[in-house]
């Protein structure tokens, strides 16, 4: 398109813009919405060494925002200058610009704010007998008048954008605008646990955060009380950086990434690679669609990155782009691996699984029938009601009985001959508690679905399918890291019907499948044949697996990376190869599961992030039995 300047425009003489207009233009940059004002004012209060900051907002900030701090205050002279453009007490020369310690330093925030609102400043230094008050509106700065005031500074901003209708039009609903304000206060509160914050909207207290020395307590108070006792401390230090902070245990994960915070040298930033690393560290511990709670404080040599100097931007550019990712992943991964993440069993029937409420006595259990008992148990463990199901043989009909486990690759669960369905339901006596020799712990399978075992902290309840799935996943992953898995030919290939597109999709992922020792070939125009599987996947329901994979590939992003694809396929394969709920297990099989549980990483959760195990601790049990 050809844009031409109009004649009038090109003939206009150059003129120096009046201050009021400059301020409005600058305001466009600095003040995008009410939350940007809050951000600037919070930064000023923090720079003024305040230990208490209160924020009062009305109507999403559009009619009123008032920030009060108990910081150093301003002299009359400084107060006059505060609203002037490029007035700052924070830099004097170019050197200062590069050694800046404070948050704001461009000296234009207050001028910009005053350019697009009715602003009032009330301030008093500790040494002054009284305060002064100064009004500024559309860049007209009034005369300071003496007034009564507490030590510190209050800045009131009314009717934001009253003189810039174009801006006002772009404001969203009060709730949305307030949401942004809330985020800003949250960021400051997380960065500064030693400062007390309050936030009020339309007369309602939204945040009330006393100053604390314990950052974890601030995080829980600011984000969610349920995080108390469920945050893991992070501490990592190397030549490049230091990372401290807290991350939530897997069951605190959220559907939103709003609870991932990174502060770089005290400044809130949003860095894609670090956010990605956070998620990656939790891979397999939480549902892939969820996000962890993580608050990280990163300290780095300022020479190692560039802060985008635009006041609203939160991005930074690192000299070595790989460092932040590696560091965050390493720090979090190490913490998650060394922590026993088995969630405690929650005995409160009406609580959600994402919170650990104080234990309450469950409703009295009167068990008149087996069904009722099942119902109570199901509720107890918050699982769908247990349907009496026929026991499944360990090998599905479509699977190959021809694979013998290779000598060097004991399958995680020893596949030994299992009684047929009829024998199982009629003849089997309740399984007596068994002592697993290698672990020397007592355990039992219940409802062909759960394994109950003792451990040194109490009783663990294990979902057999979830645990086996996790075991397979980890074993496959660690094997495939060392090189392609060996494939063993099936005696009878498993046939799956496909259309052309599906066949092409399968062709695309063939290299990954081959790495895993899964051999698939086109059989004829309408079908493919699974011809080989690795011993570890001896129990794979190949048909179900391929159908799952086809569905996935139908919807998957064509550009999915090799690594992500590998994890997806591992997910599906381990799910379809794992023992199922309803499969009766022999004593040896249970032992094998429990032994593996201790050996593998992240055994507390299945690859989809659901827990494999819950624990009833001695403390919980004693409380339930009223011994304490
Ligand atoms: P900057 O923060 O970039 O210096 P501002 O326009 O935000 O610019 O503020 C201008 C000046 O006003 C600051 O440098 C500081 O001296 C003073 N000031 C602003 N807010 C406060 C406050 N809450 N307490 C004390 N001084 C303040
Ligand atoms: Mg400032």
PDB file of C-alpha atoms in Angstrom, residues 391 418-428 448 584:
ATOM      1  CA  UNK A 391      -9.985 -60.720  36.595  1.00  0.00           C
ATOM      2  CA  UNK A 418      -1.755 -66.884  36.022  1.00  0.00           C
ATOM      3  CA  UNK A 419      -4.912 -68.804  36.772  1.00  0.00           C
ATOM      4  CA  UNK A 420      -7.608 -68.439  34.190  1.00  0.00           C
ATOM      5  CA  UNK A 421     -10.551 -66.159  34.772  1.00  0.00           C
ATOM      6  CA  UNK A 422     -12.784 -68.948  36.049  1.00  0.00           C
ATOM      7  CA  UNK A 423     -10.256 -70.257  38.492  1.00  0.00           C
ATOM      8  CA  UNK A 424      -9.556 -66.749  39.624  1.00  0.00           C
ATOM      9  CA  UNK A 425     -13.084 -65.776  40.561  1.00  0.00           C
ATOM     10  CA  UNK A 426     -14.113 -69.050  42.063  1.00  0.00           C
ATOM     11  CA  UNK A 427     -11.111 -70.742  43.530  1.00  0.00           C
ATOM     12  CA  UNK A 428      -8.715 -68.131  44.807  1.00  0.00           C
ATOM     13  CA  UNK A 448      -7.218 -56.618  42.316  1.00  0.00           C
ATOM     14  CA  UNK A 584      -4.853 -60.147  39.933  1.00  0.00           C
TER      15      UNK A 584
END
